[in-house]
Short mmCIF file of C-alpha atoms (C1' of nucleotides) in Angstrom, two decimals:
data_model
loop_
_atom_site.label_atom_id
_atom_site.label_comp_id
_atom_site.label_asym_id
_atom_site.label_seq_id
_atom_site.Cartn_x
_atom_site.Cartn_y
_atom_site.Cartn_z
CA MET Y 1 -24.54 -18.38 4.39
CA THR Y 2 -22.38 -16.40 6.75
CA VAL Y 3 -18.71 -15.18 5.09
CA ILE Y 4 -15.96 -16.66 6.90
CA THR Y 5 -12.55 -15.20 6.07
CA ARG Y 6 -9.21 -15.20 7.77
CA PHE Y 7 -5.93 -13.85 7.51
CA ALA Y 8 -2.92 -16.34 7.71
CA PRO Y 9 0.35 -14.90 8.35
CA SER Y 10 3.65 -16.92 9.04
CA PRO Y 11 5.19 -15.78 11.97
CA THR Y 12 8.68 -15.30 10.38
CA GLY Y 13 9.07 -11.47 10.58
CA PHE Y 14 7.05 -8.62 11.57
CA LEU Y 15 3.52 -7.71 10.15
CA HIS Y 16 4.85 -6.14 7.05
CA ILE Y 17 2.85 -3.64 4.80
CA GLY Y 18 1.69 -6.13 2.35
CA GLY Y 19 0.49 -8.53 4.91
CA ALA Y 20 -1.29 -5.61 6.36
CA ARG Y 21 -3.36 -5.02 3.25
CA THR Y 22 -4.16 -8.48 2.88
CA ALA Y 23 -5.41 -8.23 6.51
CA LEU Y 24 -7.46 -5.40 5.77
CA PHE Y 25 -9.08 -6.67 2.65
CA ASN Y 26 -10.46 -9.79 4.49
CA TRP Y 27 -11.41 -7.63 7.34
CA LEU Y 28 -13.37 -5.83 5.64
CA TYR Y 29 -14.85 -8.15 3.67
CA ALA Y 30 -16.08 -10.05 6.48
CA ARG Y 31 -17.13 -7.10 8.40
CA ARG Y 32 -18.86 -5.77 5.40
CA LEU Y 33 -21.13 -8.45 5.18
CA GLY Y 34 -21.89 -9.31 8.76
CA GLY Y 35 -19.76 -12.55 8.69
CA LYS Y 36 -16.29 -13.56 10.55
CA PHE Y 37 -12.73 -13.12 10.46
CA HIS Y 38 -10.33 -15.19 11.68
CA LEU Y 39 -6.62 -14.81 12.84
CA ARG Y 40 -4.44 -18.04 12.03
CA ILE Y 41 -0.80 -18.39 12.43
CA GLU Y 42 1.00 -20.47 9.95
CA ASP Y 43 3.83 -21.46 12.39
CA THR Y 44 4.15 -25.11 11.00
CA ASP Y 45 7.71 -24.31 10.33
CA ARG Y 46 9.04 -24.33 13.71
CA ALA Y 47 12.41 -23.49 13.13
CA ARG Y 48 11.36 -20.29 11.30
CA SER Y 49 8.64 -19.36 13.94
CA ASN Y 50 9.12 -17.39 17.27
CA GLN Y 51 6.93 -16.14 19.56
CA ASP Y 52 8.36 -12.23 19.26
CA ALA Y 53 6.88 -12.27 15.55
CA VAL Y 54 3.74 -13.62 16.88
CA ASP Y 55 3.36 -10.65 19.09
CA ALA Y 56 4.42 -8.13 16.63
CA ILE Y 57 1.78 -9.36 14.26
CA ILE Y 58 -0.68 -9.00 17.26
CA LYS Y 59 0.42 -5.63 18.10
CA GLY Y 60 0.14 -4.65 14.44
CA MET Y 61 -3.20 -5.61 13.99
CA LYS Y 62 -4.50 -4.03 16.92
CA TRP Y 63 -2.67 -0.56 15.88
CA LEU Y 64 -4.28 -0.91 12.76
CA GLY Y 65 -7.79 -1.45 14.29
CA LEU Y 66 -8.29 -4.84 12.63
CA ASP Y 67 -9.94 -7.25 15.26
CA TRP Y 68 -10.53 -10.72 14.83
CA ASP Y 69 -13.20 -13.31 16.21
CA GLY Y 70 -12.58 -16.02 18.24
CA ASP Y 71 -9.17 -17.12 19.45
CA ILE Y 72 -6.14 -17.15 17.42
CA VAL Y 73 -5.45 -20.32 15.70
CA SER Y 74 -2.03 -21.70 15.92
CA GLN Y 75 -1.70 -23.99 12.79
CA PHE Y 76 1.20 -25.79 14.65
CA GLU Y 77 -1.02 -27.35 17.27
CA GLY Y 78 -3.49 -28.77 14.37
CA ALA Y 79 -0.33 -30.89 13.32
CA ASN Y 80 -1.30 -34.33 14.57
CA HIS Y 81 -4.71 -33.86 13.01
CA HIS Y 82 -3.26 -32.79 9.78
CA ALA Y 83 -1.30 -35.87 10.00
CA GLU Y 84 -4.43 -38.18 11.02
CA VAL Y 85 -6.06 -36.91 7.55
CA ALA Y 86 -3.20 -37.25 5.49
CA ASN Y 87 -2.93 -40.85 6.71
CA GLN Y 88 -6.75 -41.39 5.85
CA LEU Y 89 -6.05 -40.37 2.18
CA VAL Y 90 -3.17 -42.84 2.04
CA GLU Y 91 -5.80 -45.72 3.47
CA GLN Y 92 -7.93 -44.95 0.67
CA GLY Y 93 -5.39 -44.67 -2.15
CA LYS Y 94 -5.43 -41.11 -2.67
CA ALA Y 95 -1.92 -40.35 -1.34
CA TYR Y 96 1.06 -42.35 -1.24
CA HIS Y 97 4.70 -43.07 0.50
CA CYS Y 98 7.48 -41.77 -1.66
CA PHE Y 99 10.99 -42.83 -0.76
CA CYS Y 100 12.94 -40.32 -2.67
CA SER Y 101 16.22 -38.91 -1.43
CA PRO Y 102 16.55 -35.42 -1.59
CA GLU Y 103 19.54 -35.83 -3.77
CA GLU Y 104 17.32 -37.72 -6.36
CA LEU Y 105 14.45 -35.24 -6.07
CA GLU Y 106 17.22 -32.18 -7.08
CA GLU Y 107 18.23 -34.25 -10.03
CA MET Y 108 15.03 -34.72 -11.24
CA ARG Y 109 14.57 -31.02 -10.98
CA GLU Y 110 17.67 -30.36 -12.89
CA THR Y 111 17.04 -32.59 -15.85
CA ALA Y 112 13.51 -31.38 -15.96
CA ARG Y 113 14.71 -27.47 -16.72
CA LYS Y 114 17.06 -28.92 -19.25
CA GLU Y 115 14.65 -30.17 -21.32
CA GLY Y 116 12.67 -27.26 -20.82
CA ARG Y 117 9.80 -28.61 -18.74
CA THR Y 118 8.53 -27.02 -15.28
CA ALA Y 119 10.28 -29.15 -12.32
CA LEU Y 120 7.63 -31.38 -11.40
CA TYR Y 121 8.11 -34.59 -9.26
CA ASP Y 122 7.51 -37.36 -11.78
CA GLY Y 123 5.24 -39.99 -9.57
CA ARG Y 124 7.94 -42.34 -9.69
CA TRP Y 125 6.60 -43.97 -6.57
CA ARG Y 126 2.88 -43.54 -7.21
CA ASP Y 127 2.11 -46.91 -8.23
CA ARG Y 128 5.44 -48.68 -6.72
CA ASP Y 129 4.64 -51.37 -4.01
CA PRO Y 130 6.15 -50.20 -0.37
CA SER Y 131 8.01 -53.57 -0.37
CA GLU Y 132 10.69 -52.02 -2.60
CA ALA Y 133 11.22 -49.23 -0.28
CA PRO Y 134 14.72 -48.69 0.91
CA LYS Y 135 14.70 -49.35 4.59
CA ASP Y 136 17.10 -46.92 5.41
CA ILE Y 137 14.76 -43.94 4.00
CA ARG Y 138 11.66 -42.50 6.06
CA PRO Y 139 9.01 -41.52 3.24
CA VAL Y 140 7.04 -38.65 2.87
CA VAL Y 141 3.56 -38.53 1.81
CA ARG Y 142 2.22 -37.34 -1.57
CA LEU Y 143 -1.06 -36.88 -2.90
CA LYS Y 144 -2.12 -38.55 -5.85
CA THR Y 145 -3.27 -35.90 -8.41
CA PRO Y 146 -5.13 -36.71 -11.64
CA VAL Y 147 -2.84 -36.92 -14.82
CA ASP Y 148 -5.74 -36.10 -17.17
CA GLY Y 149 -8.31 -32.90 -17.69
CA ASP Y 150 -8.18 -29.44 -16.31
CA THR Y 151 -8.03 -27.63 -12.93
CA VAL Y 152 -10.14 -24.64 -13.05
CA VAL Y 153 -9.47 -21.86 -10.22
CA ALA Y 154 -12.76 -19.38 -10.53
CA ASP Y 155 -10.95 -16.89 -9.09
CA MET Y 156 -13.34 -13.46 -7.84
CA ILE Y 157 -10.31 -11.03 -8.80
CA GLN Y 158 -8.51 -13.17 -11.59
CA GLY Y 159 -11.69 -14.97 -13.22
CA ASP Y 160 -11.22 -18.09 -14.15
CA VAL Y 161 -7.52 -19.52 -13.98
CA ARG Y 162 -7.20 -22.76 -16.07
CA VAL Y 163 -4.04 -25.17 -16.13
CA LYS Y 164 -3.46 -28.89 -17.25
CA ASN Y 165 -3.42 -30.99 -14.40
CA SER Y 166 -0.33 -32.64 -16.29
CA GLU Y 167 1.28 -29.37 -15.14
CA ILE Y 168 0.46 -30.22 -11.41
CA ASP Y 169 2.64 -32.81 -9.56
CA ASP Y 170 1.98 -35.27 -6.61
CA PHE Y 171 3.07 -32.73 -3.89
CA VAL Y 172 4.03 -33.57 -0.40
CA LEU Y 173 1.69 -34.03 2.49
CA LEU Y 174 3.63 -35.23 5.36
CA ARG Y 175 7.41 -34.64 5.68
CA ALA Y 176 9.33 -37.47 6.30
CA ASP Y 177 8.98 -36.38 10.16
CA GLY Y 178 5.36 -36.45 9.82
CA THR Y 179 4.76 -33.45 10.20
CA PRO Y 180 2.43 -31.54 7.62
CA THR Y 181 3.39 -29.07 4.82
CA TYR Y 182 1.72 -25.77 4.46
CA MET Y 183 -0.50 -27.30 1.16
CA LEU Y 184 -1.82 -30.00 3.80
CA ALA Y 185 -2.24 -27.37 6.61
CA VAL Y 186 -3.80 -24.57 4.83
CA VAL Y 187 -6.59 -26.69 3.04
CA VAL Y 188 -7.50 -28.96 6.18
CA ASP Y 189 -7.48 -25.50 8.51
CA ASP Y 190 -9.56 -23.88 6.10
CA HIS Y 191 -12.16 -26.38 5.97
CA ASP Y 192 -12.18 -27.09 9.73
CA MET Y 193 -12.81 -23.28 10.48
CA GLY Y 194 -15.23 -22.88 7.82
CA VAL Y 195 -13.33 -20.35 5.71
CA THR Y 196 -15.79 -19.51 3.13
CA HIS Y 197 -13.32 -17.08 1.30
CA VAL Y 198 -9.88 -16.81 1.14
CA ILE Y 199 -8.58 -13.80 0.29
CA ARG Y 200 -4.65 -13.63 -0.10
CA GLY Y 201 -1.66 -12.50 -2.28
CA ASP Y 202 -1.39 -13.28 -6.09
CA ASP Y 203 1.57 -15.41 -5.01
CA HIS Y 204 -0.63 -17.96 -3.95
CA LEU Y 205 -2.61 -18.24 -7.27
CA THR Y 206 -0.53 -21.20 -8.62
CA ASN Y 207 -0.68 -22.87 -5.09
CA THR Y 208 -4.51 -22.75 -5.63
CA PHE Y 209 -4.49 -25.54 -8.16
CA ARG Y 210 -2.90 -27.81 -5.95
CA GLN Y 211 -5.06 -26.97 -3.14
CA ILE Y 212 -7.91 -27.63 -5.01
CA GLN Y 213 -6.84 -30.92 -5.73
CA LEU Y 214 -6.54 -31.57 -2.11
CA TYR Y 215 -10.11 -30.78 -1.38
CA ASP Y 216 -11.39 -32.81 -4.17
CA ALA Y 217 -9.62 -35.67 -2.72
CA PHE Y 218 -11.15 -34.97 0.92
CA GLY Y 219 -14.54 -34.34 -1.04
CA TRP Y 220 -14.71 -31.02 0.76
CA ASP Y 221 -16.59 -27.80 -0.30
CA ILE Y 222 -13.93 -25.59 -2.41
CA PRO Y 223 -14.07 -21.78 -0.76
CA ALA Y 224 -14.01 -18.83 -2.91
CA PHE Y 225 -11.06 -17.50 -3.89
CA ALA Y 226 -9.84 -13.84 -4.83
CA HIS Y 227 -6.22 -13.31 -5.44
CA MET Y 228 -5.28 -9.96 -4.83
CA PRO Y 229 -2.61 -8.17 -7.12
CA LEU Y 230 1.02 -7.86 -4.95
CA MET Y 231 2.43 -4.53 -3.81
CA HIS Y 232 5.77 -3.49 -5.45
CA GLY Y 233 8.27 -1.26 -4.47
CA ALA Y 234 8.62 2.28 -6.07
CA ASP Y 235 10.86 0.69 -8.92
CA GLY Y 236 8.34 -2.01 -9.83
CA LYS Y 237 10.67 -4.68 -8.32
CA LYS Y 238 9.42 -7.17 -5.44
CA LEU Y 239 8.70 -5.15 -2.56
CA SER Y 240 11.45 -5.69 -0.36
CA LYS Y 241 13.05 -4.14 3.16
CA ARG Y 242 14.54 -1.02 1.42
CA HIS Y 243 11.00 -0.08 -0.61
CA GLY Y 244 9.27 -0.25 2.51
CA ALA Y 245 8.03 -3.53 3.21
CA LEU Y 246 8.41 -2.92 6.40
CA GLY Y 247 6.88 -4.01 9.71
CA VAL Y 248 3.58 -1.74 10.18
CA GLU Y 249 5.53 -0.72 13.64
CA ALA Y 250 8.46 0.98 11.34
CA TYR Y 251 5.81 3.21 10.37
CA GLU Y 252 4.20 4.08 13.39
CA GLU Y 253 7.68 4.76 14.38
CA MET Y 254 7.95 7.21 11.17
CA GLY Y 255 4.82 8.97 12.72
CA PHE Y 256 1.95 7.78 10.58
CA LEU Y 257 -1.46 7.17 11.80
CA PRO Y 258 -2.91 4.07 11.24
CA GLU Y 259 -5.99 5.54 9.29
CA ALA Y 260 -3.81 6.85 7.16
CA ILE Y 261 -2.10 3.50 6.32
CA CYS Y 262 -5.20 1.85 6.06
CA ASN Y 263 -6.62 4.56 3.41
CA TYR Y 264 -3.44 4.26 1.46
CA LEU Y 265 -3.69 0.53 1.48
CA LEU Y 266 -7.00 -0.08 0.66
CA ARG Y 267 -6.64 2.41 -2.17
CA LEU Y 268 -3.88 0.61 -3.63
CA GLY Y 269 -5.42 -1.59 -5.97
CA TRP Y 270 -8.95 -0.94 -5.04
CA SER Y 271 -11.05 1.86 -5.89
CA HIS Y 272 -14.51 3.36 -5.86
CA GLY Y 273 -15.06 6.01 -8.35
CA ASP Y 274 -12.94 8.99 -8.06
CA ASP Y 275 -12.99 8.67 -3.87
CA GLU Y 276 -9.63 9.00 -2.41
CA ILE Y 277 -10.12 9.98 1.06
CA ILE Y 278 -11.83 7.33 2.61
CA SER Y 279 -13.11 6.60 6.30
CA ARG Y 280 -13.00 3.27 7.81
CA GLU Y 281 -16.79 3.64 7.84
CA GLN Y 282 -17.16 4.64 3.96
CA ALA Y 283 -14.77 1.69 3.45
CA LEU Y 284 -17.26 -0.77 5.01
CA GLU Y 285 -20.22 0.53 3.10
CA TRP Y 286 -18.21 0.57 -0.27
CA PHE Y 287 -16.05 -2.32 -0.03
CA ASP Y 288 -16.33 -5.23 -2.59
CA ILE Y 289 -13.79 -7.61 -3.97
CA LYS Y 290 -15.37 -6.76 -7.52
CA ASP Y 291 -13.63 -3.51 -7.54
CA VAL Y 292 -10.13 -5.00 -6.72
CA GLY Y 293 -7.92 -4.30 -9.54
CA ARG Y 294 -5.93 -6.93 -11.48
CA SER Y 295 -2.31 -5.46 -11.76
CA ALA Y 296 0.28 -5.00 -9.25
CA ALA Y 297 0.77 -1.87 -7.77
CA ARG Y 298 3.75 0.21 -6.92
CA PHE Y 299 4.14 1.72 -3.66
CA ASP Y 300 4.17 5.13 -3.43
CA ALA Y 301 5.61 6.60 -0.41
CA ASP Y 302 4.78 10.56 -1.24
CA LYS Y 303 0.89 9.25 -1.52
CA LEU Y 304 0.98 8.09 1.84
CA LEU Y 305 2.64 11.58 3.44
CA HIS Y 306 -0.15 13.24 1.65
CA LEU Y 307 -2.79 11.01 3.43
CA ASN Y 308 -0.86 11.29 6.68
CA ALA Y 309 -1.14 14.91 6.55
CA HIS Y 310 -4.87 14.97 5.93
CA TYR Y 311 -5.63 12.60 8.90
CA ILE Y 312 -2.87 14.54 11.14
CA ARG Y 313 -5.10 17.92 10.24
CA GLU Y 314 -8.34 15.70 11.27
CA ALA Y 315 -7.21 14.50 14.28
CA SER Y 316 -7.93 15.81 17.69
CA ASP Y 317 -5.10 18.07 19.29
CA ARG Y 318 -5.42 15.90 22.42
CA ARG Y 319 -4.37 13.04 20.60
CA LEU Y 320 -1.81 14.39 18.57
CA VAL Y 321 0.03 16.04 21.59
CA ASP Y 322 -0.31 12.05 23.20
CA LEU Y 323 1.44 10.63 20.28
CA ALA Y 324 3.80 13.79 19.88
CA MET Y 325 4.95 13.90 23.65
CA PRO Y 326 7.16 10.45 23.77
CA LEU Y 327 9.09 11.74 20.90
CA LEU Y 328 9.58 15.41 22.60
CA LYS Y 329 10.57 13.70 25.74
CA ASP Y 330 13.57 11.86 23.33
CA ARG Y 331 14.46 15.38 22.08
CA LEU Y 332 14.43 17.21 24.93
CA GLY Y 333 16.08 14.63 27.30
CA ASP Y 334 13.42 14.95 29.95
CA ALA Y 335 9.79 14.60 30.38
CA LEU Y 336 7.67 17.41 29.37
CA SER Y 337 6.57 20.23 32.11
CA ASP Y 338 2.73 20.76 32.36
CA GLN Y 339 3.34 23.96 31.36
CA ALA Y 340 5.05 22.76 28.14
CA GLU Y 341 2.18 20.28 27.58
CA THR Y 342 -0.41 23.28 27.96
CA ARG Y 343 1.49 25.08 25.50
CA LEU Y 344 1.92 22.48 23.10
CA LEU Y 345 -1.84 21.36 23.54
CA SER Y 346 -2.94 24.80 22.88
CA GLY Y 347 -0.44 25.31 19.80
CA MET Y 348 -1.39 22.02 18.54
CA ASP Y 349 -4.31 23.46 15.98
CA GLY Y 350 -1.62 25.50 14.33
CA LEU Y 351 0.85 23.21 13.97
CA LYS Y 352 -0.93 19.95 12.87
CA GLY Y 353 -1.80 21.97 9.52
CA ARG Y 354 2.23 21.96 8.79
CA ALA Y 355 3.01 18.58 9.40
CA ARG Y 356 2.98 15.40 7.16
CA THR Y 357 4.03 12.91 10.14
CA ILE Y 358 3.96 12.88 13.65
CA VAL Y 359 7.64 13.20 14.10
CA GLU Y 360 7.70 16.48 11.69
CA LEU Y 361 4.49 17.58 14.11
CA ALA Y 362 6.87 17.01 17.06
CA GLU Y 363 9.92 18.83 15.36
CA SER Y 364 7.84 21.81 14.73
CA GLY Y 365 6.42 21.87 18.07
CA GLU Y 366 9.28 21.37 20.01
CA PHE Y 367 9.67 25.60 20.63
CA TYR Y 368 6.95 25.26 22.58
CA THR Y 369 8.49 22.70 25.50
CA ARG Y 370 11.91 24.53 25.54
CA ASN Y 371 12.97 26.53 28.50
CA ARG Y 372 14.70 29.66 27.98
CA PRO Y 373 16.75 30.66 26.11
CA ILE Y 374 15.91 28.41 23.30
CA PRO Y 375 18.24 27.36 20.66
CA ILE Y 376 18.20 29.23 17.39
CA ASN Y 377 19.22 27.54 14.37
CA ASP Y 378 21.44 29.21 11.50
CA LYS Y 379 18.59 30.45 9.25
CA ALA Y 380 17.11 32.09 12.39
CA ALA Y 381 19.93 33.33 13.78
CA LYS Y 382 20.68 35.33 10.07
CA LEU Y 383 17.17 37.14 10.56
CA LEU Y 384 18.09 38.60 14.10
CA ASP Y 385 21.34 40.10 12.88
CA GLY Y 386 21.43 43.66 12.30
CA GLU Y 387 18.09 45.22 11.30
CA GLY Y 388 16.15 42.51 12.67
CA GLY Y 389 17.57 42.43 16.01
CA LYS Y 390 16.98 45.95 16.40
CA HIS Y 391 13.59 46.15 15.42
CA ILE Y 392 12.65 43.63 17.89
CA ALA Y 393 14.26 45.90 20.59
CA SER Y 394 12.49 48.64 19.51
CA LEU Y 395 9.06 46.55 19.36
CA ALA Y 396 9.37 44.80 22.69
CA PRO Y 397 8.35 48.16 24.89
CA HIS Y 398 5.46 48.39 22.66
CA LEU Y 399 4.41 44.82 23.33
CA GLU Y 400 5.51 44.92 26.93
CA ALA Y 401 2.78 47.81 27.32
CA LEU Y 402 -0.33 45.60 26.17
CA ASN Y 403 -2.77 45.25 28.62
CA GLU Y 404 -4.64 42.58 26.96
CA TRP Y 405 -2.08 39.48 25.44
CA THR Y 406 -4.23 37.82 22.48
CA ASP Y 407 -3.88 37.05 18.98
CA GLN Y 408 -5.54 40.42 18.24
CA THR Y 409 -3.98 42.45 20.47
CA ILE Y 410 -0.58 41.51 19.40
CA ASP Y 411 -1.38 41.59 15.61
CA ALA Y 412 -2.78 45.39 16.26
CA ALA Y 413 0.26 46.10 17.93
CA VAL Y 414 2.66 44.48 15.61
CA ARG Y 415 1.12 46.21 12.80
CA GLU Y 416 0.89 49.55 14.09
CA TYR Y 417 4.61 49.59 14.66
CA ALA Y 418 5.63 48.24 11.42
CA GLU Y 419 3.67 50.96 9.79
CA LYS Y 420 4.95 53.78 12.06
CA SER Y 421 8.44 52.32 10.84
CA ASP Y 422 7.55 51.95 7.42
CA LEU Y 423 8.51 48.24 7.53
CA LYS Y 424 6.61 45.47 5.58
CA LEU Y 425 4.88 43.11 8.38
CA GLY Y 426 7.28 40.58 6.78
CA ASN Y 427 10.51 42.37 8.04
CA ILE Y 428 9.24 42.27 11.65
CA ALA Y 429 7.53 38.99 11.55
CA GLN Y 430 10.71 37.06 10.72
CA PRO Y 431 12.76 38.35 13.60
CA LEU Y 432 9.94 38.03 15.90
CA ARG Y 433 9.59 34.58 14.40
CA ALA Y 434 13.05 33.41 14.77
CA ALA Y 435 13.67 34.91 18.36
CA LEU Y 436 10.28 33.40 19.56
CA THR Y 437 10.64 29.95 18.05
CA GLY Y 438 14.28 29.73 17.09
CA SER Y 439 13.46 28.84 13.62
CA ASN Y 440 12.43 30.58 10.26
CA VAL Y 441 9.13 28.74 10.00
CA SER Y 442 6.29 28.18 12.44
CA PRO Y 443 2.77 28.68 12.91
CA GLY Y 444 1.58 32.27 12.69
CA ILE Y 445 3.44 34.06 14.87
CA PHE Y 446 0.94 36.27 16.78
CA GLU Y 447 -0.77 32.76 17.60
CA VAL Y 448 2.63 31.84 18.82
CA MET Y 449 3.10 34.84 20.65
CA ALA Y 450 -0.61 34.21 22.18
CA THR Y 451 0.35 30.70 23.00
CA LEU Y 452 3.60 31.39 24.58
CA GLY Y 453 1.90 34.04 26.69
CA LYS Y 454 3.05 37.51 27.55
CA GLU Y 455 5.90 37.06 30.06
CA GLU Y 456 7.37 34.07 28.08
CA SER Y 457 7.35 35.93 24.79
CA LEU Y 458 8.79 39.22 26.29
CA GLY Y 459 11.59 36.67 27.65
CA ARG Y 460 12.62 35.28 24.63
CA LEU Y 461 12.45 38.61 22.87
CA SER Y 462 14.88 39.74 25.54
CA ASP Y 463 17.20 36.71 25.10
CA ALA Y 464 17.40 37.45 21.48
CA ILE Y 465 18.19 41.22 22.27
CA SER Y 466 20.93 40.48 24.79
CA GLY Y 467 22.03 37.71 22.52
CA ARG Y 468 21.53 35.36 25.35
CA ALA Y 469 19.48 32.93 23.08
CA SER Y 470 21.92 29.92 21.95
CA PRO Y 471 22.53 29.99 18.28
CA SER Y 472 24.01 26.40 18.91
CA ALA Y 473 21.27 23.95 18.21
CA ASN Y 474 19.58 23.65 14.88
"C1'" G I 1 13.48 -22.55 -19.11
"C1'" U I 2 8.29 -24.24 -18.26
"C1'" C I 3 3.48 -22.49 -16.27
"C1'" C I 4 0.09 -18.75 -14.73
"C1'" C I 5 -0.92 -13.61 -14.17
"C1'" C I 6 -1.00 -8.26 -15.71
"C1'" A I 7 -0.71 -3.78 -18.98
"C1'" U I 8 -4.51 3.90 -19.25
"C1'" C I 9 -0.45 10.22 -17.37
"C1'" G I 10 5.97 9.52 -13.13
"C1'" U I 11 2.62 6.94 -9.12
"C1'" C I 12 -2.36 5.22 -7.43
"C1'" U I 13 -6.38 4.60 -10.49
"C1'" A I 14 -11.79 6.31 -13.23
"C1'" G I 15 -13.66 3.52 -17.64
"C1'" A I 16 -17.64 -2.68 -17.96
"C1'" G I 17 -18.16 -0.36 -27.53
"C1'" G I 18 -20.49 5.41 -29.07
"C1'" C I 19 -20.98 9.69 -22.64
"C1'" C I 20 -13.42 10.11 -23.87
"C1'" U I 21 -11.28 16.50 -27.19
"C1'" A I 22 -9.95 9.75 -21.61
"C1'" G I 23 -11.99 12.09 -15.76
"C1'" G I 24 -9.84 12.11 -10.43
"C1'" A I 25 -5.75 11.89 -6.84
"C1'" C I 26 -0.42 12.09 -5.71
"C1'" A I 27 3.97 14.10 -7.45
"C1'" U I 28 5.89 18.51 -11.02
"C1'" C I 29 5.27 23.63 -12.58
"C1'" A I 30 2.92 28.49 -12.58
"C1'" C I 31 -0.40 32.13 -10.13
"C1'" C I 32 -3.97 33.61 -6.03
"C1'" C I 33 -4.15 33.74 -0.77
"C1'" U I 34 -0.29 35.36 2.87
"C1'" U I 35 4.02 37.57 8.54
"C1'" U I 36 7.24 32.14 7.16
"C1'" C I 37 6.08 27.26 5.85
"C1'" A I 38 1.98 24.28 5.02
"C1'" A I 39 -3.01 24.11 3.90
"C1'" G I 40 -6.46 26.37 0.37
"C1'" G I 41 -8.12 28.39 -4.50
"C1'" U I 42 -6.96 28.56 -10.01
"C1'" G I 43 -4.57 26.95 -13.97
"C1'" A I 44 -0.28 24.10 -16.83
"C1'" A I 45 1.88 19.66 -18.24
"C1'" G I 46 1.23 14.85 -18.21
"C1'" A I 47 -1.32 8.16 -20.58
"C1'" C I 48 -4.79 4.13 -23.36
"C1'" A I 49 3.14 -0.38 -24.57
"C1'" C I 50 2.95 -2.10 -30.03
"C1'" G I 51 1.07 -4.32 -34.32
"C1'" G I 52 -3.19 -7.10 -36.35
"C1'" G I 53 -8.21 -8.43 -36.64
"C1'" U I 54 -13.93 -7.86 -35.06
"C1'" U I 55 -17.52 -3.77 -35.70
"C1'" C I 56 -20.78 1.52 -38.87
"C1'" G I 57 -17.78 2.65 -34.42
"C1'" A I 58 -12.61 0.11 -29.45
"C1'" A I 59 -8.93 2.35 -24.21
"C1'" C I 60 -12.56 -1.09 -23.59
"C1'" C I 61 -13.96 -7.83 -27.58
"C1'" C I 62 -10.39 -11.43 -30.12
"C1'" C I 63 -5.43 -13.03 -31.82
"C1'" G I 64 0.10 -12.23 -31.91
"C1'" U I 65 4.24 -9.16 -30.14
"C1'" U I 66 6.56 -6.66 -26.28
"C1'" G I 67 7.51 -5.48 -21.30
"C1'" G I 68 6.73 -6.45 -16.31
"C1'" G I 69 5.30 -9.39 -12.12
"C1'" G I 70 4.19 -14.64 -9.81
"C1'" A I 71 4.86 -20.00 -8.95
"C1'" C I 72 7.61 -24.26 -10.09
"C1'" G I 73 10.82 -26.44 -1.81
"C1'" C I 74 10.17 -32.59 2.82
"C1'" C I 75 9.44 -22.48 3.22
"C1'" A I 76 5.04 -20.33 4.06
#
RNA sequence: GUCCCCAUCGUCUAGAGGCCUAGGACAUCACCCUUUCAAGGUGAAGACACGGGUUCGAACCCCGUUGGGGACGCCA
C-alpha cells in the first residue's frame, strides 16, 4: 500500500510554527515510506480565507523545503461534490434536515451546560416529518449518528481512544446555504485523495470520533490516524502570537535557517535516542510515528537559537554572505560595494562561529563593509582613550614596515611590539580591535587585519589616532 | 460543567519490570583554552507530581488524587 499523507491548513493566517511542524511530520512520513504528500487548502470558510494567506503558506512550505506531490487542492472547489454526497446520505436516510434556528440551538446548549452535560444537539429533527418544517427556515443537513455503543479511534500515537456514542451528536454536514462544513469536507476530501494516514494536531482528536461516524455512513475505509501533541508557549499556555506562534516568515526575518527550524520542530515531541543534531537525510532514515511522544511540548527559543548557531557554522560562506547582504544594505542605507562583499566573504569564516542568527551575523560583519572613517561604539572608544591610542600610534609604523601582510606576519609583528613594550597581548589587541572594527568584540584581530588589507587597516588605525573616526554610532 | 488526552531535571527528552546510584541536549554555574566574544573541552547543580496497589523487584503495569492541555460552532 502506498502511503498518502496531506497537510491541510486553513488560509486564515500565515503558516505558523505549529502548522509547520504538522507539515514536516506528514512530509517526513510520506517521504520516508516512498509515499505521496499532498497540500490541501481548507478554504471552505470564504469569509476568512484569502489568497495572501495561501501564498504565505506556499512560500513557507518552500522555504522549509517541504515539497508536495501533485496540484494544491482547494477544498472550496469541491463544495458541489461535497453537497452531492451529503444529499445522497439524506436520500439513504443516513442524514436528515434540521430546521432549528440558531437561537433554539443556543438555548439547547445553555440548558445542557446548566444540567452538567456536554453541549450536544439533541436530535430533535432526527425523526420528525419534514412536513412539520417551518416554511421560513432553511434547514441544515445533519448526520444521523448511532445512539448506542462506542466509537474507537485506533490512534498511532495516542493508542485506542474510546468514547460513548451518546457523547457524539448529530453534527452538521451542510449549512443552511448548502455549503459543506469542515467535518464533511475533510472526510470526503481525504477519501477522494486516497489519504491513508491522517497526521494532525491533537486538537482534532475529538473531531475524529465524528469523522469516523461519517466514514461509516459512507461505507468508506477509515484511514490511520496519528494525533500529535500540541506545541505550547514557554509558559505552558496555548501557543499564541506572543509566544512565537508566528508565521514561518517571521522566523526567517529573525535570521533563522530553515534547517534549524526543521531540526528543532522535529526534535520537539519526537526523538531518536539521544540524537539532537539531525540532518534531513538522517531524519528521513529515522522518522517513525511510533517515536512521537504523547505529551505536549513547550517552545524553547534558546534551544532553537543554539541549533541555529550550529547550522550557521555549518553553512557555506557564500550562502551566509547572500543572506546577510540584504540586511547590511538596510543598515548601510546603500548596496554593498564589490570590495565590501569580497571582504565580507573572506571574513565570513571568522564571523559565522560567533553568530546565532543571520541578523547577528550581519551586525557583526558590518565593520567589514563600512567605508572610512568607521563608526566607533562607546566601549571601543574607551579602549582608544589614553594608553590604548598611544600604543596604536607607536605600533602603526611597525605594521607599515611589513612587506608581507598576512595573518602570521601581522601576528608576529604585534607580538614583537607587545613584548618589547612589556605589554600583554590583550593590551594592544583590544585597542587595535576598537580602531579596526569600531567594537570591543570581533573575530581574531590578525585575521581581521588580513581580511581588511594593509591599506585599509593602516587607514583605520590612523583615523583612530587622529580622532577622525566618528565616536557616534554604536 | 461534560467528554477526551497528558504527566521524568527550569525546558526538550532517553527509559518499553531488574542494565537506573535515572542518561543526553538547551539554559545556568565553575574551570581550561584564549587578543575580545563565541565555539570547543572538563566538571557542578538539577527530575521519575502525589497516594495506594500488583510484583521477589516499578520511572516503567493497575486504581485514585492533583496538576496541565484539548474538544464541546451552520470555524477550521
